[in-house]
N, CA, C and O atoms as a GROMACS GRO file, in nm:
protein
  352
    1MET      N    1  -0.918  -2.412  -2.031
    1MET     CA    2  -1.016  -2.307  -2.014
    1MET      C    3  -0.958  -2.172  -2.053
    1MET      O    4  -1.023  -2.096  -2.125
    2PHE      N    5  -0.836  -2.140  -2.007
    2PHE     CA    6  -0.773  -2.013  -2.043
    2PHE      C    7  -0.759  -2.000  -2.194
    2PHE      O    8  -0.794  -1.897  -2.251
    3VAL      N    9  -0.709  -2.106  -2.259
    3VAL     CA   10  -0.687  -2.101  -2.404
    3VAL      C   11  -0.819  -2.083  -2.477
    3VAL      O   12  -0.827  -2.006  -2.573
    4GLU      N   13  -0.924  -2.152  -2.431
    4GLU     CA   14  -1.054  -2.138  -2.496
    4GLU      C   15  -1.105  -1.995  -2.484
    4GLU      O   16  -1.147  -1.936  -2.584
    5ASN      N   17  -1.101  -1.938  -2.364
    5ASN     CA   18  -1.148  -1.801  -2.344
    5ASN      C   19  -1.066  -1.702  -2.423
    5ASN      O   20  -1.120  -1.609  -2.483
    6PHE      N   21  -0.936  -1.721  -2.424
    6PHE     CA   22  -0.848  -1.628  -2.494
    6PHE      C   23  -0.869  -1.638  -2.645
    6PHE      O   24  -0.874  -1.537  -2.714
    7ASN      N   25  -0.881  -1.761  -2.697
    7ASN     CA   26  -0.898  -1.778  -2.841
    7ASN      C   27  -1.034  -1.729  -2.891
    7ASN      O   28  -1.044  -1.681  -3.003
    8LYS      N   29  -1.138  -1.740  -2.809
    8LYS     CA   30  -1.271  -1.696  -2.851
    8LYS      C   31  -1.277  -1.544  -2.863
    8LYS      O   32  -1.335  -1.491  -2.958
    9ASN      N   33  -1.218  -1.474  -2.766
    9ASN     CA   34  -1.230  -1.328  -2.764
    9ASN      C   35  -1.108  -1.269  -2.693
    9ASN      O   36  -1.117  -1.234  -2.575
   10PRO      N   37  -0.994  -1.256  -2.761
   10PRO     CA   38  -0.872  -1.208  -2.694
   10PRO      C   39  -0.887  -1.068  -2.637
   10PRO      O   40  -0.840  -1.042  -2.526
   11SER      N   41  -0.950  -0.977  -2.710
   11SER     CA   42  -0.962  -0.840  -2.658
   11SER      C   43  -1.055  -0.836  -2.536
   11SER      O   44  -1.030  -0.761  -2.442
   12GLY      N   45  -1.162  -0.917  -2.538
   12GLY     CA   46  -1.251  -0.924  -2.423
   12GLY      C   47  -1.182  -0.981  -2.301
   12GLY      O   48  -1.204  -0.936  -2.189
   13TYR      N   49  -1.098  -1.081  -2.323
   13TYR     CA   50  -1.023  -1.141  -2.212
   13TYR      C   51  -0.927  -1.039  -2.152
   13TYR      O   52  -0.919  -1.026  -2.029
   14ARG      N   53  -0.854  -0.967  -2.238
   14ARG     CA   54  -0.761  -0.865  -2.187
   14ARG      C   55  -0.837  -0.756  -2.111
   14ARG      O   56  -0.788  -0.706  -2.010
   15GLU      N   57  -0.954  -0.719  -2.159
   15GLU     CA   58  -1.035  -0.617  -2.092
   15GLU      C   59  -1.080  -0.666  -1.954
   15GLU      O   60  -1.077  -0.589  -1.858
   16ARG      N   61  -1.119  -0.792  -1.942
   16ARG     CA   62  -1.160  -0.846  -1.812
   16ARG      C   63  -1.042  -0.848  -1.715
   16ARG      O   64  -1.059  -0.818  -1.597
   17VAL      N   65  -0.924  -0.883  -1.763
   17VAL     CA   66  -0.805  -0.885  -1.677
   17VAL      C   67  -0.771  -0.743  -1.632
   17VAL      O   68  -0.739  -0.721  -1.516
   18ARG      N   69  -0.778  -0.646  -1.725
   18ARG     CA   70  -0.750  -0.506  -1.691
   18ARG      C   71  -0.851  -0.454  -1.589
   18ARG      O   72  -0.815  -0.385  -1.494
   19SER      N   73  -0.978  -0.488  -1.610
   19SER     CA   74  -1.083  -0.444  -1.518
   19SER      C   75  -1.063  -0.504  -1.378
   19SER      O   76  -1.081  -0.434  -1.278
   20ALA      N   77  -1.026  -0.630  -1.372
   20ALA     CA   78  -1.001  -0.694  -1.242
   20ALA      C   79  -0.883  -0.629  -1.172
   20ALA      O   80  -0.885  -0.611  -1.050
   21SER      N   81  -0.781  -0.593  -1.248
   21SER     CA   82  -0.664  -0.526  -1.190
   21SER      C   83  -0.702  -0.390  -1.133
   21SER      O   84  -0.657  -0.353  -1.025
   22GLU      N   85  -0.784  -0.315  -1.206
   22GLU     CA   86  -0.830  -0.184  -1.157
   22GLU      C   87  -0.913  -0.197  -1.030
   22GLU      O   88  -0.897  -0.118  -0.937
   23ARG      N   89  -1.001  -0.297  -1.026
   23ARG     CA   90  -1.082  -0.319  -0.904
   23ARG      C   91  -0.993  -0.350  -0.786
   23ARG      O   92  -1.016  -0.301  -0.675
   24TYR      N   93  -0.891  -0.432  -0.807
   24TYR     CA   94  -0.798  -0.465  -0.699
   24TYR      C   95  -0.730  -0.339  -0.648
   24TYR      O   96  -0.721  -0.318  -0.527
   25GLU      N   97  -0.680  -0.256  -0.739
   25GLU     CA   98  -0.612  -0.133  -0.698
   25GLU      C   99  -0.706  -0.040  -0.623
   25GLU      O  100  -0.665   0.027  -0.528
   26ARG      N  101  -0.832  -0.034  -0.666
   26ARG     CA  102  -0.927   0.059  -0.605
   26ARG      C  103  -0.972   0.013  -0.467
   26ARG      O  104  -0.982   0.095  -0.375
   27PHE      N  105  -1.000  -0.115  -0.450
   27PHE     CA  106  -1.061  -0.163  -0.327
   27PHE      C  107  -0.965  -0.231  -0.230
   27PHE      O  108  -1.002  -0.254  -0.115
   28SER      N  109  -0.846  -0.262  -0.273
   28SER     CA  110  -0.750  -0.329  -0.186
   28SER      C  111  -0.672  -0.226  -0.105
   28SER      O  112  -0.639  -0.119  -0.156
   29LYS      N  113  -0.642  -0.257   0.018
   29LYS     CA  114  -0.562  -0.168   0.102
   29LYS      C  115  -0.413  -0.192   0.083
   29LYS      O  116  -0.332  -0.108   0.123
   30GLN      N  117  -0.376  -0.303   0.023
   30GLN     CA  118  -0.234  -0.337   0.011
   30GLN      C  119  -0.152  -0.232  -0.066
   30GLN      O  120  -0.043  -0.199  -0.020
   31PRO      N  121  -0.200  -0.179  -0.180
   31PRO     CA  122  -0.119  -0.076  -0.248
   31PRO      C  123  -0.094   0.046  -0.160
   31PRO      O  124   0.015   0.103  -0.163
   32LYS      N  125  -0.194   0.087  -0.082
   32LYS     CA  126  -0.177   0.201   0.007
   32LYS      C  127  -0.073   0.170   0.115
   32LYS      O  128   0.011   0.254   0.146
   33ILE      N  129  -0.078   0.050   0.170
   33ILE     CA  130   0.018   0.010   0.273
   33ILE      C  131   0.159   0.011   0.216
   33ILE      O  132   0.253   0.055   0.282
   34LEU      N  133   0.174  -0.038   0.094
   34LEU     CA  134   0.306  -0.038   0.031
   34LEU      C  135   0.355   0.104   0.004
   34LEU      O  136   0.474   0.132   0.019
   35ARG      N  137   0.264   0.196  -0.036
   35ARG     CA  138   0.304   0.336  -0.055
   35ARG      C  139   0.347   0.398   0.077
   35ARG      O  140   0.444   0.473   0.081
   36LEU      N  141   0.275   0.367   0.185
   36LEU     CA  142   0.314   0.417   0.317
   36LEU      C  143   0.454   0.367   0.354
   36LEU      O  144   0.537   0.444   0.402
   37HIS      N  145   0.478   0.239   0.333
   37HIS     CA  146   0.608   0.180   0.366
   37HIS      C  147   0.719   0.245   0.283
   37HIS      O  148   0.821   0.287   0.337
   38ASP      N  149   0.697   0.253   0.152
   38ASP     CA  150   0.800   0.309   0.064
   38ASP      C  151   0.828   0.455   0.095
   38ASP      O  152   0.944   0.498   0.094
   39GLY      N  153   0.723   0.532   0.123
   39GLY     CA  154   0.742   0.673   0.158
   39GLY      C  155   0.820   0.690   0.286
   39GLY      O  156   0.905   0.779   0.297
   40ALA      N  157   0.793   0.605   0.384
   40ALA     CA  158   0.865   0.613   0.511
   40ALA      C  159   1.011   0.575   0.492
   40ALA      O  160   1.100   0.640   0.549
   41VAL      N  161   1.037   0.472   0.414
   41VAL     CA  162   1.176   0.430   0.391
   41VAL      C  163   1.253   0.540   0.319
   41VAL      O  164   1.368   0.568   0.352
   42GLU      N  165   1.189   0.604   0.219
   42GLU     CA  166   1.255   0.714   0.147
   42GLU      C  167   1.284   0.831   0.240
   42GLU      O  168   1.386   0.898   0.225
   43ALA      N  169   1.196   0.855   0.338
   43ALA     CA  170   1.215   0.966   0.431
   43ALA      C  171   1.312   0.929   0.543
   43ALA      O  172   1.354   1.015   0.620
   44GLY      N  173   1.348   0.802   0.552
   44GLY     CA  174   1.442   0.758   0.655
   44GLY      C  175   1.380   0.741   0.792
   44GLY      O  176   1.449   0.752   0.893
   45VAL      N  177   1.248   0.715   0.796
   45VAL     CA  178   1.179   0.692   0.924
   45VAL      C  179   1.124   0.550   0.923
   45VAL      O  180   1.118   0.487   0.817
   46PRO      N  181   1.082   0.498   1.039
   46PRO     CA  182   1.024   0.363   1.043
   46PRO      C  183   0.897   0.354   0.958
   46PRO      O  184   0.840   0.456   0.919
   47CYS      N  185   0.855   0.233   0.931
   47CYS     CA  186   0.736   0.208   0.849
   47CYS      C  187   0.616   0.286   0.903
   47CYS      O  188   0.592   0.288   1.023
   48ALA      N  189   0.541   0.348   0.812
   48ALA     CA  190   0.427   0.431   0.852
   48ALA      C  191   0.295   0.356   0.846
   48ALA      O  192   0.190   0.416   0.872
   49ALA      N  193   0.296   0.228   0.814
   49ALA     CA  194   0.172   0.150   0.813
   49ALA      C  195   0.119   0.143   0.957
   49ALA      O  196   0.196   0.125   1.050
   50PRO      N  197  -0.012   0.158   0.974
   50PRO     CA  198  -0.068   0.157   1.110
   50PRO      C  199  -0.038   0.027   1.184
   50PRO      O  200  -0.026  -0.079   1.123
   51ALA      N  201  -0.027   0.037   1.315
   51ALA     CA  202  -0.005  -0.082   1.397
   51ALA      C  203  -0.124  -0.176   1.381
   51ALA      O  204  -0.239  -0.131   1.374
   52GLY      N  205  -0.097  -0.304   1.375
   52GLY     CA  206  -0.203  -0.402   1.358
   52GLY      C  207  -0.233  -0.434   1.213
   52GLY      O  208  -0.315  -0.522   1.184
   53VAL      N  209  -0.169  -0.363   1.120
   53VAL     CA  210  -0.188  -0.388   0.978
   53VAL      C  211  -0.062  -0.455   0.926
   53VAL      O  212   0.049  -0.406   0.950
   54ALA      N  213  -0.077  -0.566   0.856
   54ALA     CA  214   0.039  -0.640   0.806
   54ALA      C  215   0.102  -0.567   0.688
   54ALA      O  216   0.035  -0.540   0.588
   55CYS      N  217   0.230  -0.537   0.700
   55CYS     CA  218   0.307  -0.479   0.590
   55CYS      C  219   0.399  -0.589   0.540
   55CYS      O  220   0.485  -0.638   0.613
   56GLU      N  221   0.381  -0.629   0.414
   56GLU     CA  222   0.456  -0.743   0.362
   56GLU      C  223   0.605  -0.715   0.347
   56GLU      O  224   0.683  -0.809   0.331
   57ARG      N  225   0.645  -0.590   0.352
   57ARG     CA  226   0.787  -0.557   0.337
   57ARG      C  227   0.860  -0.545   0.470
   57ARG      O  228   0.983  -0.537   0.472
   58CYS      N  229   0.786  -0.542   0.580
   58CYS     CA  230   0.848  -0.532   0.713
   58CYS      C  231   0.858  -0.671   0.776
   58CYS      O  232   0.774  -0.758   0.753
   59GLN      N  233   0.961  -0.689   0.855
   59GLN     CA  234   0.972  -0.813   0.931
   59GLN      C  235   0.878  -0.805   1.051
   59GLN      O  236   0.842  -0.696   1.095
   60ALA      N  237   0.840  -0.920   1.102
   60ALA     CA  238   0.754  -0.924   1.220
   60ALA      C  239   0.825  -0.856   1.336
   60ALA      O  240   0.942  -0.884   1.363
   61GLY      N  241   0.756  -0.769   1.404
   61GLY     CA  242   0.813  -0.699   1.519
   61GLY      C  243   0.895  -0.577   1.483
   61GLY      O  244   0.960  -0.519   1.570
   62ALA      N  245   0.895  -0.537   1.356
   62ALA     CA  246   0.972  -0.419   1.314
   62ALA      C  247   0.911  -0.293   1.375
   62ALA      O  248   0.791  -0.288   1.403
   63VAL      N  249   0.993  -0.193   1.395
   63VAL     CA  250   0.948  -0.066   1.452
   63VAL      C  251   0.856   0.004   1.352
   63VAL      O  252   0.884   0.007   1.232
   64ARG      N  253   0.747   0.060   1.402
   64ARG     CA  254   0.652   0.135   1.319
   64ARG      C  255   0.631   0.273   1.379
   64ARG      O  256   0.655   0.295   1.498
   65LEU      N  257   0.587   0.365   1.297
   65LEU     CA  258   0.552   0.498   1.347
   65LEU      C  259   0.423   0.488   1.428
   65LEU      O  260   0.328   0.420   1.387
   66SER      N  261   0.420   0.554   1.539
   66SER     CA  262   0.299   0.555   1.622
   66SER      C  263   0.219   0.682   1.592
   66SER      O  264   0.265   0.771   1.520
   67GLU      N  265   0.101   0.690   1.648
   67GLU     CA  266   0.020   0.812   1.636
   67GLU      C  267   0.093   0.930   1.699
   67GLU      O  268   0.082   1.043   1.650
   68ARG      N  269   0.166   0.905   1.807
   68ARG     CA  270   0.242   1.013   1.872
   68ARG      C  271   0.350   1.067   1.778
   68ARG      O  272   0.375   1.187   1.775
   69ASP      N  273   0.413   0.978   1.702
   69ASP     CA  274   0.514   1.022   1.605
   69ASP      C  275   0.450   1.110   1.498
   69ASP      O  276   0.504   1.215   1.462
   70LEU      N  277   0.336   1.067   1.447
   70LEU     CA  278   0.269   1.141   1.341
   70LEU      C  279   0.219   1.277   1.388
   70LEU      O  280   0.217   1.372   1.310
   71ASN      N  281   0.180   1.286   1.513
   71ASN     CA  282   0.128   1.412   1.567
   71ASN      C  283   0.237   1.505   1.617
   71ASN      O  284   0.207   1.617   1.660
   72GLY      N  285   0.362   1.462   1.612
   72GLY     CA  286   0.472   1.550   1.648
   72GLY      C  287   0.508   1.550   1.795
   72GLY      O  288   0.577   1.641   1.841
   73TYR      N  289   0.464   1.450   1.871
   73TYR     CA  290   0.495   1.446   2.014
   73TYR      C  291   0.631   1.386   2.043
   73TYR      O  292   0.678   1.391   2.157
   74THR      N  293   0.696   1.329   1.943
   74THR     CA  294   0.828   1.271   1.963
   74THR      C  295   0.927   1.344   1.873
   74THR      O  296   0.889   1.435   1.799
   75GLY      N  297   1.052   1.305   1.879
   75GLY     CA  298   1.155   1.373   1.802
   75GLY      C  299   1.165   1.331   1.657
   75GLY      O  300   1.251   1.381   1.585
   76ILE      N  301   1.079   1.239   1.612
   76ILE     CA  302   1.085   1.193   1.473
   76ILE      C  303   1.012   1.292   1.384
   76ILE      O  304   0.896   1.326   1.410
   77SER      N  305   1.079   1.338   1.280
   77SER     CA  306   1.019   1.431   1.184
   77SER      C  307   0.954   1.350   1.071
   77SER      O  308   1.023   1.284   0.994
   78VAL      N  309   0.823   1.357   1.064
   78VAL     CA  310   0.748   1.280   0.964
   78VAL      C  311   0.703   1.375   0.853
   78VAL      O  312   0.641   1.477   0.881
   79PRO      N  313   0.734   1.342   0.726
   79PRO     CA  314   0.691   1.428   0.615
   79PRO      C  315   0.539   1.441   0.608
   79PRO      O  316   0.466   1.348   0.642
   80VAL      N  317   0.492   1.556   0.564
   80VAL     CA  318   0.349   1.583   0.555
   80VAL      C  319   0.280   1.485   0.460
   80VAL      O  320   0.166   1.446   0.484
   81GLU      N  321   0.349   1.445   0.352
   81GLU     CA  322   0.289   1.352   0.257
   81GLU      C  323   0.250   1.221   0.324
   81GLU      O  324   0.146   1.163   0.294
   82LEU      N  325   0.335   1.173   0.415
   82LEU     CA  326   0.304   1.048   0.485
   82LEU      C  327   0.184   1.066   0.577
   82LEU      O  328   0.101   0.976   0.589
   83LYS      N  329   0.176   1.181   0.642
   83LYS     CA  330   0.063   1.205   0.732
   83LYS      C  331  -0.068   1.206   0.653
   83LYS      O  332  -0.166   1.143   0.694
   84THR      N  333  -0.070   1.276   0.540
   84THR     CA  334  -0.194   1.284   0.462
   84THR      C  335  -0.228   1.150   0.399
   84THR      O  336  -0.346   1.115   0.390
   85LEU      N  337  -0.130   1.074   0.354
   85LEU     CA  338  -0.157   0.943   0.295
   85LEU      C  339  -0.212   0.848   0.399
   85LEU      O  340  -0.301   0.768   0.369
   86ARG      N  341  -0.162   0.855   0.520
   86ARG     CA  342  -0.210   0.765   0.625
   86ARG      C  343  -0.352   0.802   0.668
   86ARG      O  344  -0.428   0.714   0.710
   87GLU      N  345  -0.388   0.930   0.660
   87GLU     CA  346  -0.522   0.972   0.700
   87GLU      C  347  -0.630   0.921   0.605
   87GLU      O  348  -0.743   0.899   0.646
   88LYS      N  349  -0.595   0.903   0.477
   88LYS     CA  350  -0.696   0.863   0.377
   88LYS      C  351  -0.751   0.726   0.403
   88LYS      O  352  -0.836   0.678   0.328
   0.00000   0.00000   0.00000
């Protein structure tokens, strides 16, 4: 099936794959969660993905930033970029 579709219209097939990739990036939460995780790791703080959301890069039971951390009620300094990214 793949070979038939690709041989009939290679540019159309590539366009459909590109379009599907864009839809995934736009509607999936996973890229945002990974950006939150990567930003937190770069800042040297625990994962910033919200509690209850699976982060594929964290081990089960790993420490996460809480709402109190983000609001400044604890001693952890959270970069503004992480706060705004998590709000979106």
